């Protein structure tokens, strides 16, 4: 008998990659997504061929609908990706982040708890409500500080990370107060196929190919821990199988890279794979006004995931970036469909005013 997972935000970047990985592992998937600007059914084209996959359009905030789904499909665990994820958008409109990330997550917890209470003891013990958080809840690090551990204090700096931190507190509370078997995962920056081109890596690939400027915030020396999405998905499958209730896990590559290094590497890869008629892609780099409150450095201590889940990174940054560039070069139609009016409006409002001439 296949185990059944309810996957929220399944039509997004990480959600859809996770769906593919979980189907491959033999799970049945009930996919929920409200298909907002970055939810895209084209991300689920392969999954939809699989008879262990069901897609439902809907909102995690609709407790009645979610409860009905959990009951109908006799779900074994919930994996909650659905969220507003883009820091720059949160700076312009924090409210959507409270609604989707805080209220939405709490309503989902309500449905999950109500359903969990109806299960027999063995199913209750095996059930997990897995909440995908972020390393950003821990704030940022100076150059000398040790990487974040699972016990680092919460110090969110952006409206986005504040909303994720608030949601984490509700998850923790549902575990402690009601006994719902929750797990919180703190992943670092993901990249890979199907990432929405508002995020650094796909934005740079797409703009480089279009001949646009490559806007780097501030000095470009901010550091992130970049992890290929397939590594993250493998870690999550291990969480489902091995994590005890009320645990939290940091997931990342353990390798830090500056933004300018990332962009220069992408430019070098593009120079090889799609040479320009004249010059190099790095000539398009432009330093622009910094992101307000821009977190300086994220770094992850992933020892706990290694010890408890047997997790270690499989994809090197160079190989992962090359594969990602290949994916975007090979899927120009996907990008063209994304380049809707709504996307253009965001790019104009974000980069139209940021350039330092
Ligand atoms: O750390 C995990 C987080 O990573 C996730 O929780 C977030 O949902 C995800 O958006 C991401 O947050 P970041 O702010 O780190 O990702 P983003 O791709 O927006 O930016 C990565 C770095 O690149 C950051 O230091 C800002 C910089 N940047 C970004 C953009 C979009 C630029 O210099 N120029 C840009 O145009």
Tab-separated table of C-alpha atoms and ligand atoms in Angstrom:
chain	number	residue	atom	x	y	z
A	1	UNK	CA	0.000	0.000	0.000
A	2	UNK	CA	1.517	3.373	-1.056
A	3	UNK	CA	1.763	6.128	1.540
A	4	UNK	CA	-0.171	9.260	0.623
A	5	UNK	CA	1.183	12.782	1.034
A	6	UNK	CA	-0.723	16.048	0.832
A	7	UNK	CA	1.710	18.458	-0.820
A	8	UNK	CA	0.767	22.140	-0.640
A	9	UNK	CA	2.279	24.615	-3.103
A	10	UNK	CA	2.811	21.634	-5.380
A	11	UNK	CA	2.796	23.713	-8.586
A	12	UNK	CA	5.646	25.931	-7.413
A	13	UNK	CA	9.385	25.461	-7.858
A	14	UNK	CA	10.360	23.339	-4.858
A	15	UNK	CA	6.897	21.790	-4.502
A	16	UNK	CA	6.853	20.464	-8.059
A	17	UNK	CA	10.405	19.124	-7.814
A	18	UNK	CA	9.437	17.398	-4.578
A	19	UNK	CA	6.323	15.892	-6.205
A	20	UNK	CA	8.480	14.314	-8.936
A	21	UNK	CA	10.952	12.942	-6.368
A	22	UNK	CA	8.197	11.532	-4.128
A	23	UNK	CA	6.366	9.884	-7.050
A	24	UNK	CA	9.646	8.284	-8.043
A	25	UNK	CA	9.910	6.905	-4.504
A	26	UNK	CA	6.438	5.329	-4.786
A	27	UNK	CA	4.314	7.799	-2.801
A	28	UNK	CA	0.763	8.758	-3.760
A	29	UNK	CA	0.494	12.527	-4.025
A	30	UNK	CA	-2.481	14.778	-3.434
A	31	UNK	CA	-1.260	18.116	-4.753
A	32	UNK	CA	-2.868	21.350	-3.597
A	33	UNK	CA	-2.077	24.735	-5.117
A	34	UNK	CA	-4.027	27.957	-5.477
A	35	UNK	CA	-2.096	28.783	-8.671
A	36	UNK	CA	-1.091	32.335	-7.820
A	37	UNK	CA	1.592	34.136	-9.845
A	38	UNK	CA	4.292	31.490	-9.329
A	39	UNK	CA	2.102	28.374	-9.244
A	40	UNK	CA	2.288	26.874	-12.707
A	41	UNK	CA	0.582	23.720	-13.955
A	42	UNK	CA	3.325	23.327	-16.555
A	43	UNK	CA	5.555	22.371	-13.603
A	44	UNK	CA	3.427	19.259	-13.101
A	45	UNK	CA	3.297	17.986	-16.668
A	46	UNK	CA	5.215	14.786	-15.847
A	47	UNK	CA	3.460	14.215	-12.523
A	48	UNK	CA	0.046	14.414	-14.183
A	49	UNK	CA	0.865	11.335	-16.284
A	50	UNK	CA	1.169	9.311	-13.077
A	51	UNK	CA	-1.922	7.567	-11.711
A	52	UNK	CA	-0.615	8.042	-8.173
A	53	UNK	CA	-0.978	11.816	-8.633
A	54	UNK	CA	-4.058	13.987	-8.066
A	55	UNK	CA	-4.125	17.776	-8.475
A	56	UNK	CA	-6.585	19.999	-6.660
A	57	UNK	CA	-6.772	23.756	-7.093
A	58	UNK	CA	-7.354	25.330	-3.696
A	59	UNK	CA	-6.063	27.405	-0.805
A	60	UNK	CA	-4.454	26.052	2.376
A	61	UNK	CA	-6.471	28.697	4.217
A	62	UNK	CA	-9.688	26.856	3.316
A	63	UNK	CA	-9.745	24.539	6.338
A	64	UNK	CA	-12.956	22.772	5.273
A	65	UNK	CA	-11.590	21.945	1.817
A	66	UNK	CA	-8.268	20.746	3.192
A	67	UNK	CA	-9.964	18.619	5.861
A	68	UNK	CA	-12.170	17.020	3.201
A	69	UNK	CA	-9.071	16.232	1.110
A	70	UNK	CA	-7.226	14.703	4.051
A	71	UNK	CA	-10.232	12.482	4.784
A	72	UNK	CA	-11.051	11.532	1.204
A	73	UNK	CA	-7.505	10.489	0.372
A	74	UNK	CA	-6.652	9.137	3.846
A	75	UNK	CA	-3.443	11.148	3.864
A	76	UNK	CA	-0.464	9.838	5.897
A	77	UNK	CA	1.544	13.084	6.120
A	78	UNK	CA	1.373	16.733	5.048
A	79	UNK	CA	4.281	18.551	3.375
A	80	UNK	CA	3.622	22.293	3.405
A	81	UNK	CA	5.466	24.359	0.791
A	82	UNK	CA	2.736	26.838	-0.146
A	83	UNK	CA	3.993	30.329	0.674
A	84	UNK	CA	4.829	33.772	-0.561
A	85	UNK	CA	8.592	33.403	-0.923
A	86	UNK	CA	10.182	36.475	-2.470
A	87	UNK	CA	11.918	38.878	-0.070
A	88	UNK	CA	11.711	41.888	-2.433
A	89	UNK	CA	7.956	41.403	-2.840
A	90	UNK	CA	7.587	41.249	0.944
A	91	UNK	CA	9.305	44.636	1.235
A	92	UNK	CA	6.765	46.146	-1.168
A	93	UNK	CA	3.669	44.345	0.197
A	94	UNK	CA	4.069	42.652	3.603
A	95	UNK	CA	0.345	41.987	4.009
A	96	UNK	CA	0.167	39.162	1.469
A	97	UNK	CA	2.924	37.445	3.440
A	98	UNK	CA	0.945	37.579	6.671
A	99	UNK	CA	-2.138	36.251	4.899
A	100	UNK	CA	-0.510	33.383	3.019
A	101	UNK	CA	2.383	32.450	5.268
A	102	UNK	CA	0.969	33.041	8.751
A	103	UNK	CA	-2.814	32.764	8.438
A	104	UNK	CA	-2.637	30.158	5.662
A	105	UNK	CA	-0.220	27.968	7.641
A	106	UNK	CA	-2.345	28.225	10.791
A	107	UNK	CA	-5.535	27.272	8.929
A	108	UNK	CA	-3.709	24.314	7.433
A	109	UNK	CA	-2.577	23.281	10.922
A	110	UNK	CA	-6.218	23.357	12.039
A	111	UNK	CA	-7.284	21.013	9.240
A	112	UNK	CA	-4.298	18.751	9.870
A	113	UNK	CA	-5.035	18.587	13.605
A	114	UNK	CA	-8.746	17.871	13.139
A	115	UNK	CA	-7.923	15.068	10.735
A	116	UNK	CA	-5.072	13.671	12.871
A	117	UNK	CA	-7.443	13.343	15.843
A	118	UNK	CA	-9.650	10.960	13.823
A	119	UNK	CA	-6.792	8.541	13.047
A	120	UNK	CA	-6.107	5.316	14.930
A	121	UNK	CA	-3.144	5.265	17.297
A	122	UNK	CA	-0.653	3.688	14.865
A	123	UNK	CA	-1.550	6.164	12.096
A	124	UNK	CA	-1.336	9.050	14.566
A	125	UNK	CA	2.154	7.950	15.569
A	126	UNK	CA	3.325	7.689	11.944
A	127	UNK	CA	1.712	10.996	10.860
A	128	UNK	CA	3.932	14.032	10.236
A	129	UNK	CA	2.964	17.627	9.536
A	130	UNK	CA	6.115	18.836	7.789
A	131	UNK	CA	6.463	22.584	7.584
A	132	UNK	CA	8.969	24.053	5.132
A	133	UNK	CA	10.459	27.134	6.747
A	134	UNK	CA	13.703	28.908	5.789
A	135	UNK	CA	17.177	29.659	7.136
A	136	UNK	CA	16.181	33.338	7.009
A	137	UNK	CA	14.230	33.064	10.288
A	138	UNK	CA	17.641	33.076	12.030
A	139	UNK	CA	18.479	36.512	10.634
A	140	UNK	CA	21.943	36.999	9.202
A	141	UNK	CA	25.547	36.395	10.239
A	142	UNK	CA	28.658	38.528	10.327
A	143	UNK	CA	31.761	37.162	8.611
A	144	UNK	CA	33.077	35.723	11.884
A	145	UNK	CA	29.975	34.074	13.328
A	146	UNK	CA	29.449	30.310	13.313
A	147	UNK	CA	26.829	28.904	10.925
A	148	UNK	CA	23.188	28.636	12.021
A	149	UNK	CA	22.258	25.555	14.006
A	150	UNK	CA	18.760	24.344	14.822
A	151	UNK	CA	19.032	26.138	18.174
A	152	UNK	CA	20.089	29.528	16.796
A	153	UNK	CA	17.781	32.292	18.029
A	154	UNK	CA	15.060	33.602	15.714
A	155	UNK	CA	15.980	37.087	14.455
A	156	UNK	CA	14.026	37.642	11.210
A	157	UNK	CA	14.940	40.824	9.349
A	158	UNK	CA	12.556	41.080	6.383
A	159	UNK	CA	8.760	40.991	6.295
A	160	UNK	CA	9.167	37.661	4.475
A	161	UNK	CA	11.326	36.068	7.166
A	162	UNK	CA	9.152	37.606	9.907
A	163	UNK	CA	6.109	35.897	8.372
A	164	UNK	CA	7.959	32.570	8.136
A	165	UNK	CA	9.138	32.930	11.748
A	166	UNK	CA	5.574	33.617	12.910
A	167	UNK	CA	4.315	30.544	11.047
A	168	UNK	CA	7.059	28.418	12.654
A	169	UNK	CA	5.863	29.538	16.089
A	170	UNK	CA	2.348	28.291	15.320
A	171	UNK	CA	3.717	24.979	14.087
A	172	UNK	CA	5.721	24.580	17.270
A	173	UNK	CA	2.679	25.525	19.365
A	174	UNK	CA	0.458	22.940	17.627
A	175	UNK	CA	3.091	20.322	18.396
A	176	UNK	CA	3.432	21.279	22.049
A	177	UNK	CA	-0.178	22.195	22.849
A	178	UNK	CA	-2.194	19.680	20.831
A	179	UNK	CA	0.349	16.925	20.243
A	180	UNK	CA	0.236	17.199	16.440
A	181	UNK	CA	3.455	15.474	15.237
A	182	UNK	CA	5.140	18.416	13.543
A	183	UNK	CA	8.572	18.796	11.941
A	184	UNK	CA	10.071	22.137	10.864
A	185	UNK	CA	12.683	22.205	8.090
A	186	UNK	CA	14.981	25.201	7.524
A	187	UNK	CA	16.381	24.956	3.981
A	188	UNK	CA	18.994	27.306	2.547
A	189	UNK	CA	18.724	28.973	-0.907
A	190	UNK	CA	17.513	26.480	-3.487
A	191	UNK	CA	18.164	26.633	-7.231
A	192	UNK	CA	17.447	24.346	-10.173
A	193	UNK	CA	14.840	23.717	-12.874
A	194	UNK	CA	11.502	25.582	-12.807
A	195	UNK	CA	12.532	28.306	-10.366
A	196	UNK	CA	10.501	31.452	-10.956
A	197	UNK	CA	12.688	34.084	-12.665
A	198	UNK	CA	12.359	36.660	-9.896
A	199	UNK	CA	15.014	34.792	-7.869
A	200	UNK	CA	18.704	35.569	-8.404
A	201	UNK	CA	19.823	32.580	-10.508
A	202	UNK	CA	16.966	32.246	-13.037
A	203	UNK	CA	16.604	36.042	-13.194
A	204	UNK	CA	20.261	36.389	-14.196
A	205	UNK	CA	20.083	33.594	-16.777
A	206	UNK	CA	16.968	35.018	-18.354
A	207	UNK	CA	18.192	38.637	-18.376
A	208	UNK	CA	21.642	37.644	-19.656
A	209	UNK	CA	20.089	35.847	-22.621
A	210	UNK	CA	17.732	38.775	-23.272
A	211	UNK	CA	20.699	41.200	-23.359
A	212	UNK	CA	19.449	43.064	-20.252
A	213	UNK	CA	21.537	44.362	-17.347
A	214	UNK	CA	22.350	41.938	-14.519
A	215	UNK	CA	21.416	43.918	-11.400
A	216	UNK	CA	23.544	43.074	-8.359
A	217	UNK	CA	22.371	44.571	-5.085
A	218	UNK	CA	24.966	46.536	-3.092
A	219	UNK	CA	28.520	45.215	-3.265
A	220	UNK	CA	27.585	41.717	-4.421
A	221	UNK	CA	29.547	40.324	-1.470
A	222	UNK	CA	26.505	39.028	0.432
A	223	UNK	CA	26.850	35.292	0.943
A	224	UNK	CA	24.325	32.496	0.663
A	225	UNK	CA	24.405	28.715	1.053
A	226	UNK	CA	23.183	27.478	-2.342
A	227	UNK	CA	21.677	23.995	-2.555
A	228	UNK	CA	20.403	22.214	-5.643
A	229	UNK	CA	16.672	21.560	-5.300
A	230	UNK	CA	17.179	17.808	-5.847
A	231	UNK	CA	19.348	17.653	-2.702
A	232	UNK	CA	16.647	19.465	-0.737
A	233	UNK	CA	13.988	17.029	-1.993
A	234	UNK	CA	16.120	14.025	-1.008
A	235	UNK	CA	16.497	15.492	2.472
A	236	UNK	CA	12.727	15.966	2.740
A	237	UNK	CA	12.066	12.352	1.773
A	238	UNK	CA	14.424	11.340	4.575
A	239	UNK	CA	12.532	13.657	6.950
A	240	UNK	CA	9.253	11.912	6.078
A	241	UNK	CA	10.767	8.510	6.705
A	242	UNK	CA	12.986	9.208	9.700
A	243	UNK	CA	12.232	12.447	11.563
A	244	UNK	CA	10.794	12.243	15.058
A	245	UNK	CA	7.902	14.533	15.997
A	246	UNK	CA	8.742	18.055	17.204
A	247	UNK	CA	12.183	17.995	15.573
A	248	UNK	CA	13.653	20.768	13.436
A	249	UNK	CA	16.329	20.349	10.759
A	250	UNK	CA	18.692	22.676	8.913
A	251	UNK	CA	19.217	21.581	5.312
A	252	UNK	CA	21.874	23.125	3.092
A	253	UNK	CA	25.047	22.501	1.133
A	254	UNK	CA	27.373	23.873	3.827
A	255	UNK	CA	29.151	25.916	1.136
A	256	UNK	CA	28.951	29.700	1.012
A	257	UNK	CA	29.166	31.712	-2.176
A	258	UNK	CA	28.946	35.462	-2.790
A	259	UNK	CA	26.302	36.786	-5.157
A	260	UNK	CA	28.922	38.178	-7.508
A	261	UNK	CA	30.631	34.764	-7.667
A	262	UNK	CA	27.297	33.166	-8.566
A	263	UNK	CA	26.573	35.685	-11.309
A	264	UNK	CA	30.102	35.562	-12.731
A	265	UNK	CA	29.959	31.763	-12.806
A	266	UNK	CA	26.620	31.868	-14.625
A	267	UNK	CA	28.079	34.356	-17.118
A	268	UNK	CA	31.085	32.086	-17.750
A	269	UNK	CA	28.803	29.066	-18.280
A	270	UNK	CA	26.662	31.065	-20.711
A	271	UNK	CA	29.778	32.292	-22.546
A	272	UNK	CA	30.584	28.642	-23.238
A	273	UNK	CA	27.122	27.345	-23.976
A	274	UNK	CA	25.635	30.347	-25.813
A	275	UNK	CA	28.514	32.677	-26.827
A	276	UNK	CA	27.586	36.273	-27.598
A	277	UNK	CA	28.453	37.741	-30.982
A	278	UNK	CA	30.558	40.367	-29.216
A	279	UNK	CA	31.824	40.625	-25.654
A	280	UNK	CA	30.989	38.568	-22.585
A	281	UNK	CA	27.869	38.194	-20.482
A	282	UNK	CA	29.666	39.638	-17.448
A	283	UNK	CA	29.757	42.986	-19.311
A	284	UNK	CA	26.026	43.186	-18.562
A	285	UNK	CA	26.612	43.213	-14.767
A	286	UNK	CA	25.448	46.405	-13.071
A	287	UNK	CA	25.685	47.202	-9.356
A	288	UNK	CA	22.404	48.719	-8.158
A	289	UNK	CA	20.980	50.135	-4.930
A	290	UNK	CA	21.030	47.568	-2.162
A	291	UNK	CA	17.952	45.679	-0.950
A	292	UNK	CA	16.669	47.415	2.223
A	293	UNK	CA	17.760	45.421	5.287
A	294	UNK	CA	19.680	43.058	3.016
A	295	UNK	CA	20.849	40.026	5.049
A	296	UNK	CA	24.625	39.850	4.827
A	297	UNK	CA	25.390	36.184	5.214
A	298	UNK	CA	23.586	32.862	5.687
A	299	UNK	CA	25.544	29.726	6.541
A	300	UNK	CA	24.187	26.369	7.611
A	301	UNK	CA	25.414	23.798	10.091
A	302	UNK	CA	23.804	20.617	8.749
A	303	UNK	CA	25.369	18.143	11.179
A	304	UNK	CA	22.023	17.191	12.676
A	305	UNK	CA	20.542	16.318	9.269
A	306	UNK	CA	23.665	14.322	8.542
A	307	UNK	CA	23.496	12.363	11.808
A	308	UNK	CA	19.715	11.831	12.057
A	309	UNK	CA	18.749	11.624	8.387
A	310	UNK	CA	21.969	10.474	6.724
A	311	UNK	CA	21.779	13.598	4.564
A	312	UNK	CA	24.690	14.975	2.575
A	313	UNK	CA	24.846	17.122	-0.533
A	314	UNK	CA	25.067	15.293	-3.855
A	315	UNK	CA	25.247	18.073	-6.458
A	316	UNK	CA	28.287	20.383	-6.620
A	317	UNK	CA	27.585	24.062	-7.271
A	318	UNK	CA	29.387	24.073	-10.637
A	319	UNK	CA	27.557	20.963	-11.892
A	320	UNK	CA	24.244	22.240	-10.516
A	321	UNK	CA	24.598	25.653	-12.156
A	322	UNK	CA	25.565	24.085	-15.490
A	323	UNK	CA	22.544	21.776	-15.366
A	324	UNK	CA	20.320	24.707	-14.426
A	325	UNK	CA	21.584	26.814	-17.349
A	326	UNK	CA	20.969	23.796	-19.631
A	327	UNK	CA	17.422	23.513	-18.309
A	328	UNK	CA	16.613	27.173	-18.991
A	329	UNK	CA	18.227	26.980	-22.451
A	330	UNK	CA	16.181	23.899	-23.229
A	331	UNK	CA	12.897	25.239	-21.870
A	332	UNK	CA	12.534	28.640	-23.471
A	333	UNK	CA	8.796	28.035	-23.906
A	334	UNK	CA	8.383	27.645	-20.141
A	335	UNK	CA	10.138	30.986	-19.656
A	336	UNK	CA	8.098	32.667	-22.398
A	337	UNK	CA	4.855	31.566	-20.734
A	338	UNK	CA	6.112	32.958	-17.426
A	339	UNK	CA	6.896	36.328	-19.013
A	340	UNK	CA	3.301	37.410	-18.612
A	341	UNK	CA	2.125	40.960	-18.089
A	342	UNK	CA	2.151	40.394	-14.331
A	343	UNK	CA	5.792	39.332	-14.364
A	344	UNK	CA	6.804	42.286	-16.498
A	345	UNK	CA	5.013	44.688	-14.150
A	346	UNK	CA	7.012	43.285	-11.232
A	347	UNK	CA	10.323	43.560	-13.075
A	348	UNK	CA	9.547	47.155	-14.129
A	349	UNK	CA	8.549	48.215	-10.624
A	350	UNK	CA	11.556	46.458	-9.052
A	351	UNK	CA	14.369	47.243	-11.465
A	352	UNK	CA	12.987	50.337	-13.198
A	353	UNK	CA	13.647	52.394	-10.062
A	354	UNK	CA	16.686	50.592	-8.661
A	355	UNK	CA	19.267	51.304	-11.273
A	356	UNK	CA	22.057	53.690	-10.328
A	357	UNK	CA	22.900	55.565	-13.514
B	1	LIG	O1	17.638	31.372	2.227
B	1	LIG	C1	16.440	30.771	1.803
B	1	LIG	C2	15.636	31.798	1.061
B	1	LIG	O2	16.281	32.031	-0.163
B	1	LIG	C3	14.188	31.393	0.856
B	1	LIG	O3	13.551	31.242	2.088
B	1	LIG	C4	13.480	32.489	0.034
B	1	LIG	O4	12.148	32.117	-0.224
B	1	LIG	C5	14.217	32.682	-1.259
B	1	LIG	O5	13.612	33.758	-1.980
B	1	LIG	C6	15.688	33.006	-1.003
B	1	LIG	O6	15.870	34.324	-0.453
B	1	LIG	P1	17.016	35.304	-0.960
B	1	LIG	O7	16.611	36.711	-0.689
B	1	LIG	O8	18.342	34.883	-0.454
B	1	LIG	O9	16.973	34.961	-2.545
B	1	LIG	P2	17.029	35.888	-3.860
B	1	LIG	O10	17.148	34.977	-5.022
B	1	LIG	O11	15.958	36.925	-3.882
B	1	LIG	O12	18.416	36.652	-3.671
B	1	LIG	C7	19.628	35.946	-3.505
B	1	LIG	C8	20.722	36.968	-3.280
B	1	LIG	O13	20.911	37.699	-4.476
B	1	LIG	C9	20.383	37.994	-2.213
B	1	LIG	O14	21.550	38.321	-1.474
B	1	LIG	C10	19.909	39.204	-2.989
B	1	LIG	C11	20.697	39.108	-4.287
B	1	LIG	N1	20.008	39.636	-5.476
B	1	LIG	C12	18.771	39.168	-5.756
B	1	LIG	C13	18.064	39.635	-6.852
B	1	LIG	C14	16.665	39.136	-7.159
B	1	LIG	C15	20.651	40.553	-6.308
B	1	LIG	O15	21.801	40.969	-6.046
B	1	LIG	N2	19.966	41.000	-7.391
B	1	LIG	C16	18.700	40.598	-7.704
B	1	LIG	O16	18.115	41.088	-8.700
